Amino acid sequence: MAGPGSAGEPRLLALLQWLLVLAQAGAAGAAGSVRLAGGLTLGGLFPVHARGAAGRACGPLKKEQGVHRLEAMLYALDRVNADPELLPGVRLGARLLDTCSRDTYALEQALSFVQALIRRRGDGDEGAVRCPGGGPPLRSAPPERVVAVVGASASSVSIMVANVLRLFAIPQISYASTAPELSDSTRYDFFSRVVPPDSYQAQAMVDIVRALGWNYVSTLASEGNYGESGVEAFVQISREAGGVCIAQSIKIPREPKPGEFNKVIKRLMETPNARGIIIFANEDDIRRVLEAARQANLTGHFLWVGSDSWGAKTSPILNLEDVAVGAITILPKRASIDGFDQYFMTRSLENNRRNIWFAEFWEENFNCKLTSSGTQSDDSTRKCTGEERIGRDSTYEQEGKVQFVIDAVYAIAHALHSMHQALCPGLTGLCPAMETTDGRVLLQYIRAVRFNGSAGTPVMFNENGDAPGRYDIFQYQAANGSAGSGGYQAVGQWAETLRLDVEALLWSGELREVPPSQCSLPCGPGERKKMVKGVPCCWHCEPCDGYRFQVDEFTCEACPGDMRPTRNHTGCRPTPVVRLTWSSPWAAPPLLLAVLGSMATTTVVATFVRHNNTPIVRASGRELSYVLLTGIFLIYAITFLMVAEPGAAVCAARRLFLGLGTTLSYSALLTKTNRIYRIFEQGKRSVTPPPFISPTSQLAITFSLTSVQVVGVMAWLGAQPPHSVIDYEEQRTVDPEQARGVLKCDMSDLSLIGCLGYSLLLMVTCTVYAIKARGVPETFNEAKPIGFTMYTTCIIWLAFVPIFFGTAQSAEKIYIQTTTLTVSLSLSASVSLGMLYVPKTYVILFHPEQNVQKRKRSLKATSTVAAPPKGEDTEAPK
């Protein structure tokens, strides 16, 4: 836009002259102004009347926002002019205009502020201002030169006026306009304000929302600069700060249709979890929104956070208090000015003739009618006496922006004072340098002022002309006995940072706990957030199941192999380590069998040693019997190694002795059955005895067969030294609470069976020979017991295999398999001991008379079968 000093200045001035003439013609008789004479004149813009309807410019009188604020400027001017220390010798005058709460009408009125500049910058001849059609110009009193303007109230009005005033370098200070747009110093370089912009207010509201723990809210704005800019600032700041999502942004039309507010409530209920409603709206829209919420039976559902347009006012919530309970509102930090109260409450028709709208205020305030000459008062309205008094005969409460009006006047006064000291040093009154005040220079002094305002708080401006953000935070609370009188209660303040007394908050239903306004409820311990695409504040809670634990709010990870999750899956803990202990119930049966078997074996060995040369012992094959009994004892002894705590020594002993006892036993039995079978078969063909049937040969064969097992185990020990391990996979159950680490030797199930594999091969081979030798003569009385022993042993091991491998997935695997193995070994050893040696021992101990050598059989019998070698009898006593 071209400035006054640009090349387009003549055309711009001509256009403004035409606008001025049209404005004067349109406003003549429709409005007036309050004028105060002075050496320097300040302009003032106030919404004395509301917006008119049905084509009318102005509507009803606004007592508080209009008259209170206008009187505040008059009060401030009186104080400045009465202060000998401030602008000595200089009287400030004023021209105060009514904007009628309409931006276009305010622009028409504000053009009168630049009349003097337009005419001075024209051709210098007042008569040069012509009316359309060539008629005579409209003559009026010579216009004052306005050096600065206080106002306006609404942001839309201030924007409109600021665009004109900047053309003529007239500084402007608003007492109520908070739109963030006005902070743009490139477009509104002559605009300043003593109230903080809505960007600060929006920041405060974002901080409130976050302090309450809300992350999902909707916004509601009246159409226009104030509402839309405020919501835009809130959305922008919340996006930058993070943690707050906007469910819906709804705009209330400037001219809402019937049912419009019911539609607004329906739209808000499309996202019912977004209970927090951020509202930047005018008083009328706020009221109608509350009415619609009540009609929808949603009292107490919405949690309102209102901007300074709501503040601590009663008018938006009158008769709607139940819907407004819990509403948190924000208001620029202010204080009631006692001096103004004393001033205003003493105003009367006699002492306040300078305010041309005061008579109208008087009628409105006292609900009476003044009688003018030629008119009669309405019969339905009482006549004003003029003796009424404000505050005595009517309610009175100081309007909230009075403080800021006074501060705006004083800011200009202090700037003019500093300018006067610089341009007129040591002089009283105006000097020539001050008579034509340069607005650009004055703006610099305005931006540099710093003083304590009417409420005692600092008044200053930043480079954009904005005042610092200082807000009081209120909550509207229901009246009750425990919480006091109710109404608006101060619960905090904001000055760059938020201080909110959450404990002082009281919500609908007298609840102290802050109601939620969240898209999704917080996930519980051990649950991660699975975000909803495109909505950063909405998520689904997914449990960290199995062996996973919660790393952070978005991630689950598996616990290390040696650990399991805690009960709530928020961390990991060591997995308990178990083993088969001596005190375990699972160890009792095998240990009992092993102890009894060892005792029985020791008894048999002791008996055989004591009666070593008796016929029964000799007939049993003493050498192989001792070898077989040693193997049986080792089989019983392995039970103790299987229960002992695993270690390098224990694991080595397990490898060595697990198969050694069975190998020694079955090698001896195989040698015996093979000898009997060979003697029987050889006897059928010849009287010559078969080779390798002597005791020495039998021992050599037995130890040769056993050496295969020993060599294999030794090679294994050398290739893979034994050690204990903790197997966490063996009992890694579906339920982590049942998971256990198993302390065991480094032997897999297959390697364990491998240790016994050779023994099982010997056992099967022995069984085959036992079957073949089943038809030998009765003289060879050991053949059948050996056969029965092998048959029974095979049955035991056939039962062992499915039990052992069938429990591989059981949580009790270590106990079941160890018990099954040791019991099977003990049973097989017990079968051999019971079938082969218990009867002999019984005879030796309890029937010694039978332990004598019988007469030799007939020659025919002995000639049929070759005689046994020396030291071995073919038959024992029966």
mmCIF file of C-alpha atoms in Angstrom, residues 441-654:
data_model
loop_
_atom_site.group_PDB
_atom_site.id
_atom_site.type_symbol
_atom_site.label_atom_id
_atom_site.label_comp_id
_atom_site.label_asym_id
_atom_site.label_seq_id
_atom_site.Cartn_x
_atom_site.Cartn_y
_atom_site.Cartn_z
ATOM 1 C CA VAL A 441 9.223 9.662 15.990
ATOM 2 C CA LEU A 442 6.368 9.328 18.459
ATOM 3 C CA LEU A 443 6.092 5.611 17.607
ATOM 4 C CA GLN A 444 9.727 5.141 18.602
ATOM 5 C CA TYR A 445 9.044 6.742 21.978
ATOM 6 C CA ILE A 446 5.905 4.615 22.440
ATOM 7 C CA ARG A 447 7.832 1.410 21.800
ATOM 8 C CA ALA A 448 10.467 2.535 24.316
ATOM 9 C CA VAL A 449 8.134 3.310 27.235
ATOM 10 C CA ARG A 450 8.357 1.266 30.405
ATOM 11 C CA PHE A 451 6.375 2.202 33.472
ATOM 12 C CA ASN A 452 4.179 0.650 36.124
ATOM 13 C CA GLY A 453 0.608 0.717 34.943
ATOM 14 C CA SER A 454 -2.587 1.451 36.828
ATOM 15 C CA ALA A 455 -2.596 -2.056 38.347
ATOM 16 C CA GLY A 456 1.070 -1.872 39.345
ATOM 17 C CA THR A 457 2.235 -4.227 36.578
ATOM 18 C CA PRO A 458 4.888 -3.152 34.048
ATOM 19 C CA VAL A 459 3.658 -1.671 30.776
ATOM 20 C CA MET A 460 6.007 -2.204 27.853
ATOM 21 C CA PHE A 461 6.031 -3.217 24.199
ATOM 22 C CA ASN A 462 8.178 -5.572 22.148
ATOM 23 C CA GLU A 463 9.409 -4.896 18.626
ATOM 24 C CA ASN A 464 5.973 -5.828 17.223
ATOM 25 C CA GLY A 465 4.127 -3.530 19.593
ATOM 26 C CA ASP A 466 2.789 -6.395 21.729
ATOM 27 C CA ALA A 467 2.497 -6.286 25.494
ATOM 28 C CA PRO A 468 3.891 -9.188 27.533
ATOM 29 C CA GLY A 469 1.517 -12.061 28.158
ATOM 30 C CA ARG A 470 0.119 -12.157 31.685
ATOM 31 C CA TYR A 471 -3.125 -13.997 32.312
ATOM 32 C CA ASP A 472 -5.305 -14.990 35.212
ATOM 33 C CA ILE A 473 -6.963 -18.397 34.970
ATOM 34 C CA PHE A 474 -10.448 -18.945 36.348
ATOM 35 C CA GLN A 475 -12.783 -21.872 36.743
ATOM 36 C CA TYR A 476 -16.529 -21.558 37.025
ATOM 37 C CA GLN A 477 -17.582 -23.705 39.972
ATOM 38 C CA ALA A 478 -20.982 -24.652 41.333
ATOM 39 C CA ALA A 479 -21.960 -23.105 44.634
ATOM 40 C CA ASN A 480 -21.947 -25.528 47.567
ATOM 41 C CA GLY A 481 -21.211 -25.531 51.230
ATOM 42 C CA SER A 482 -17.840 -27.228 51.066
ATOM 43 C CA ALA A 483 -16.327 -25.298 48.178
ATOM 44 C CA GLY A 484 -17.474 -21.816 49.072
ATOM 45 C CA SER A 485 -19.723 -19.475 47.200
ATOM 46 C CA GLY A 486 -19.059 -20.857 43.706
ATOM 47 C CA GLY A 487 -18.868 -18.707 40.592
ATOM 48 C CA TYR A 488 -15.578 -17.812 38.936
ATOM 49 C CA GLN A 489 -12.666 -18.882 41.107
ATOM 50 C CA ALA A 490 -9.025 -17.983 40.397
ATOM 51 C CA VAL A 491 -7.110 -21.245 39.962
ATOM 52 C CA GLY A 492 -3.850 -20.105 38.402
ATOM 53 C CA GLN A 493 -1.958 -17.672 36.257
ATOM 54 C CA TRP A 494 0.258 -17.635 33.197
ATOM 55 C CA ALA A 495 3.241 -15.408 32.547
ATOM 56 C CA GLU A 496 5.376 -17.254 29.998
ATOM 57 C CA THR A 497 4.964 -20.348 32.178
ATOM 58 C CA LEU A 498 1.833 -21.877 33.668
ATOM 59 C CA ARG A 499 1.060 -22.076 37.358
ATOM 60 C CA LEU A 500 -2.166 -24.024 37.788
ATOM 61 C CA ASP A 501 -3.544 -25.198 41.122
ATOM 62 C CA VAL A 502 -5.011 -28.505 39.984
ATOM 63 C CA GLU A 503 -6.164 -29.336 43.505
ATOM 64 C CA ALA A 504 -8.388 -26.257 43.501
ATOM 65 C CA LEU A 505 -10.285 -27.427 40.418
ATOM 66 C CA LEU A 506 -13.843 -28.620 40.952
ATOM 67 C CA TRP A 507 -15.704 -30.288 38.124
ATOM 68 C CA SER A 508 -19.305 -31.136 37.383
ATOM 69 C CA GLY A 509 -20.717 -33.370 40.081
ATOM 70 C CA GLU A 510 -18.276 -31.894 42.621
ATOM 71 C CA LEU A 511 -15.522 -34.171 41.336
ATOM 72 C CA ARG A 512 -11.931 -33.341 42.189
ATOM 73 C CA GLU A 513 -10.366 -35.733 39.713
ATOM 74 C CA VAL A 514 -9.691 -34.188 36.317
ATOM 75 C CA PRO A 515 -12.080 -35.720 33.746
ATOM 76 C CA PRO A 516 -10.360 -37.259 30.721
ATOM 77 C CA SER A 517 -10.330 -35.816 27.232
ATOM 78 C CA GLN A 518 -8.342 -38.433 25.405
ATOM 79 C CA CYS A 519 -8.801 -40.313 22.176
ATOM 80 C CA SER A 520 -7.472 -43.461 23.815
ATOM 81 C CA LEU A 521 -7.046 -44.321 27.446
ATOM 82 C CA PRO A 522 -3.480 -44.879 28.638
ATOM 83 C CA CYS A 523 -2.216 -48.392 28.123
ATOM 84 C CA GLY A 524 -1.689 -50.489 31.191
ATOM 85 C CA PRO A 525 1.626 -51.931 32.362
ATOM 86 C CA GLY A 526 2.973 -54.421 29.884
ATOM 87 C CA GLU A 527 1.019 -52.977 26.941
ATOM 88 C CA ARG A 528 2.385 -51.031 24.009
ATOM 89 C CA LYS A 529 0.695 -48.351 21.960
ATOM 90 C CA LYS A 530 -0.169 -49.318 18.407
ATOM 91 C CA MET A 531 -0.793 -45.952 16.806
ATOM 92 C CA VAL A 532 -3.766 -45.247 14.568
ATOM 93 C CA LYS A 533 -2.464 -44.076 11.225
ATOM 94 C CA GLY A 534 -2.845 -40.330 10.744
ATOM 95 C CA VAL A 535 -4.055 -39.651 14.307
ATOM 96 C CA PRO A 536 -1.013 -39.362 16.576
ATOM 97 C CA CYS A 537 -3.102 -39.160 19.772
ATOM 98 C CA CYS A 538 -5.136 -42.304 19.076
ATOM 99 C CA TRP A 539 -3.872 -45.812 19.567
ATOM 100 C CA HIS A 540 -4.802 -49.378 20.399
ATOM 101 C CA CYS A 541 -3.250 -51.112 23.376
ATOM 102 C CA GLU A 542 -1.467 -54.327 22.437
ATOM 103 C CA PRO A 543 -0.237 -56.608 25.249
ATOM 104 C CA CYS A 544 3.389 -57.687 25.365
ATOM 105 C CA ASP A 545 2.510 -61.370 25.636
ATOM 106 C CA GLY A 546 4.611 -64.483 25.919
ATOM 107 C CA TYR A 547 8.221 -63.739 26.759
ATOM 108 C CA ARG A 548 8.058 -60.126 25.541
ATOM 109 C CA PHE A 549 8.324 -57.149 27.842
ATOM 110 C CA GLN A 550 7.522 -53.450 27.442
ATOM 111 C CA VAL A 551 10.655 -51.505 26.461
ATOM 112 C CA ASP A 552 8.839 -48.195 26.072
ATOM 113 C CA GLU A 553 5.310 -47.069 25.332
ATOM 114 C CA PHE A 554 5.595 -48.149 21.678
ATOM 115 C CA THR A 555 7.855 -51.227 21.772
ATOM 116 C CA CYS A 556 7.784 -54.797 23.035
ATOM 117 C CA GLU A 557 10.918 -56.949 22.931
ATOM 118 C CA ALA A 558 11.679 -60.538 23.869
ATOM 119 C CA CYS A 559 13.527 -61.154 27.111
ATOM 120 C CA PRO A 560 17.008 -62.679 26.840
ATOM 121 C CA GLY A 561 17.126 -66.471 26.815
ATOM 122 C CA ASP A 562 18.067 -66.738 30.474
ATOM 123 C CA MET A 563 15.293 -64.419 31.631
ATOM 124 C CA ARG A 564 11.529 -64.244 31.696
ATOM 125 C CA PRO A 565 9.208 -61.208 31.893
ATOM 126 C CA THR A 566 7.901 -59.888 35.173
ATOM 127 C CA ARG A 567 4.267 -60.562 36.002
ATOM 128 C CA ASN A 568 3.170 -57.251 34.469
ATOM 129 C CA HIS A 569 5.588 -57.600 31.529
ATOM 130 C CA THR A 570 7.336 -54.293 32.248
ATOM 131 C CA GLY A 571 10.783 -55.830 32.552
ATOM 132 C CA CYS A 572 12.726 -59.065 32.719
ATOM 133 C CA ARG A 573 13.844 -61.146 35.664
ATOM 134 C CA PRO A 574 16.149 -64.174 35.923
ATOM 135 C CA THR A 575 14.495 -67.488 35.166
ATOM 136 C CA PRO A 576 14.610 -69.803 38.212
ATOM 137 C CA VAL A 577 17.053 -72.696 37.849
ATOM 138 C CA VAL A 578 15.902 -76.149 38.940
ATOM 139 C CA ARG A 579 17.400 -79.646 39.158
ATOM 140 C CA LEU A 580 16.453 -82.974 40.666
ATOM 141 C CA THR A 581 17.392 -82.585 44.330
ATOM 142 C CA TRP A 582 17.805 -85.193 47.032
ATOM 143 C CA SER A 583 14.666 -83.943 48.759
ATOM 144 C CA SER A 584 12.491 -83.981 45.647
ATOM 145 C CA PRO A 585 9.508 -86.380 45.668
ATOM 146 C CA TRP A 586 10.616 -87.488 42.214
ATOM 147 C CA ALA A 587 13.936 -88.667 43.622
ATOM 148 C CA ALA A 588 12.452 -90.767 46.429
ATOM 149 C CA PRO A 589 11.443 -93.914 44.422
ATOM 150 C CA PRO A 590 14.696 -94.285 42.460
ATOM 151 C CA LEU A 591 16.828 -93.586 45.552
ATOM 152 C CA LEU A 592 14.870 -96.154 47.558
ATOM 153 C CA LEU A 593 15.326 -98.766 44.823
ATOM 154 C CA ALA A 594 19.002 -97.912 44.522
ATOM 155 C CA VAL A 595 19.633 -98.181 48.256
ATOM 156 C CA LEU A 596 17.758 -101.472 48.571
ATOM 157 C CA GLY A 597 19.397 -102.818 45.440
ATOM 158 C CA SER A 598 22.857 -101.844 46.589
ATOM 159 C CA MET A 599 22.247 -103.473 49.949
ATOM 160 C CA ALA A 600 20.941 -106.630 48.296
ATOM 161 C CA THR A 601 23.871 -106.767 45.898
ATOM 162 C CA THR A 602 26.342 -106.269 48.738
ATOM 163 C CA THR A 603 24.630 -109.072 50.642
ATOM 164 C CA VAL A 604 24.868 -111.438 47.663
ATOM 165 C CA VAL A 605 28.522 -110.588 47.068
ATOM 166 C CA ALA A 606 29.346 -111.057 50.739
ATOM 167 C CA THR A 607 27.513 -114.397 50.770
ATOM 168 C CA PHE A 608 29.298 -115.602 47.649
ATOM 169 C CA VAL A 609 32.686 -114.541 48.997
ATOM 170 C CA ARG A 610 32.056 -116.310 52.297
ATOM 171 C CA HIS A 611 30.901 -119.469 50.547
ATOM 172 C CA ASN A 612 33.222 -119.147 47.612
ATOM 173 C CA ASN A 613 34.116 -122.857 47.385
ATOM 174 C CA THR A 614 30.661 -124.291 47.873
ATOM 175 C CA PRO A 615 28.991 -126.157 45.002
ATOM 176 C CA ILE A 616 26.365 -123.488 44.354
ATOM 177 C CA VAL A 617 28.907 -120.720 44.051
ATOM 178 C CA ARG A 618 31.198 -122.820 41.912
ATOM 179 C CA ALA A 619 28.293 -123.901 39.707
ATOM 180 C CA SER A 620 27.343 -120.253 39.174
ATOM 181 C CA GLY A 621 30.676 -119.460 37.587
ATOM 182 C CA ARG A 622 32.376 -117.527 40.294
ATOM 183 C CA GLU A 623 34.475 -115.235 38.089
ATOM 184 C CA LEU A 624 31.652 -114.103 35.820
ATOM 185 C CA SER A 625 29.276 -113.885 38.778
ATOM 186 C CA TYR A 626 31.512 -111.409 40.500
ATOM 187 C CA VAL A 627 31.792 -109.409 37.271
ATOM 188 C CA LEU A 628 28.009 -109.505 36.817
ATOM 189 C CA LEU A 629 27.379 -108.494 40.434
ATOM 190 C CA THR A 630 29.825 -105.584 40.004
ATOM 191 C CA GLY A 631 27.867 -104.412 36.985
ATOM 192 C CA ILE A 632 24.597 -104.709 38.927
ATOM 193 C CA PHE A 633 26.076 -102.643 41.760
ATOM 194 C CA LEU A 634 27.229 -99.965 39.290
ATOM 195 C CA ILE A 635 23.726 -99.842 37.815
ATOM 196 C CA TYR A 636 22.304 -99.098 41.257
ATOM 197 C CA ALA A 637 25.071 -96.565 41.944
ATOM 198 C CA ILE A 638 24.314 -94.517 38.800
ATOM 199 C CA THR A 639 21.070 -93.391 40.476
ATOM 200 C CA PHE A 640 23.073 -91.393 42.995
ATOM 201 C CA LEU A 641 25.069 -89.724 40.204
ATOM 202 C CA MET A 642 21.863 -88.814 38.347
ATOM 203 C CA VAL A 643 20.465 -87.080 41.447
ATOM 204 C CA ALA A 644 23.711 -85.362 42.449
ATOM 205 C CA GLU A 645 24.204 -81.699 41.503
ATOM 206 C CA PRO A 646 25.737 -81.483 38.027
ATOM 207 C CA GLY A 647 29.363 -80.431 37.856
ATOM 208 C CA ALA A 648 32.411 -81.343 35.790
ATOM 209 C CA ALA A 649 33.255 -84.390 37.966
ATOM 210 C CA VAL A 650 29.653 -85.571 38.256
ATOM 211 C CA CYS A 651 29.077 -85.154 34.521
ATOM 212 C CA ALA A 652 32.234 -87.118 33.726
ATOM 213 C CA ALA A 653 31.156 -89.878 36.112
ATOM 214 C CA ARG A 654 27.710 -89.967 34.504
#
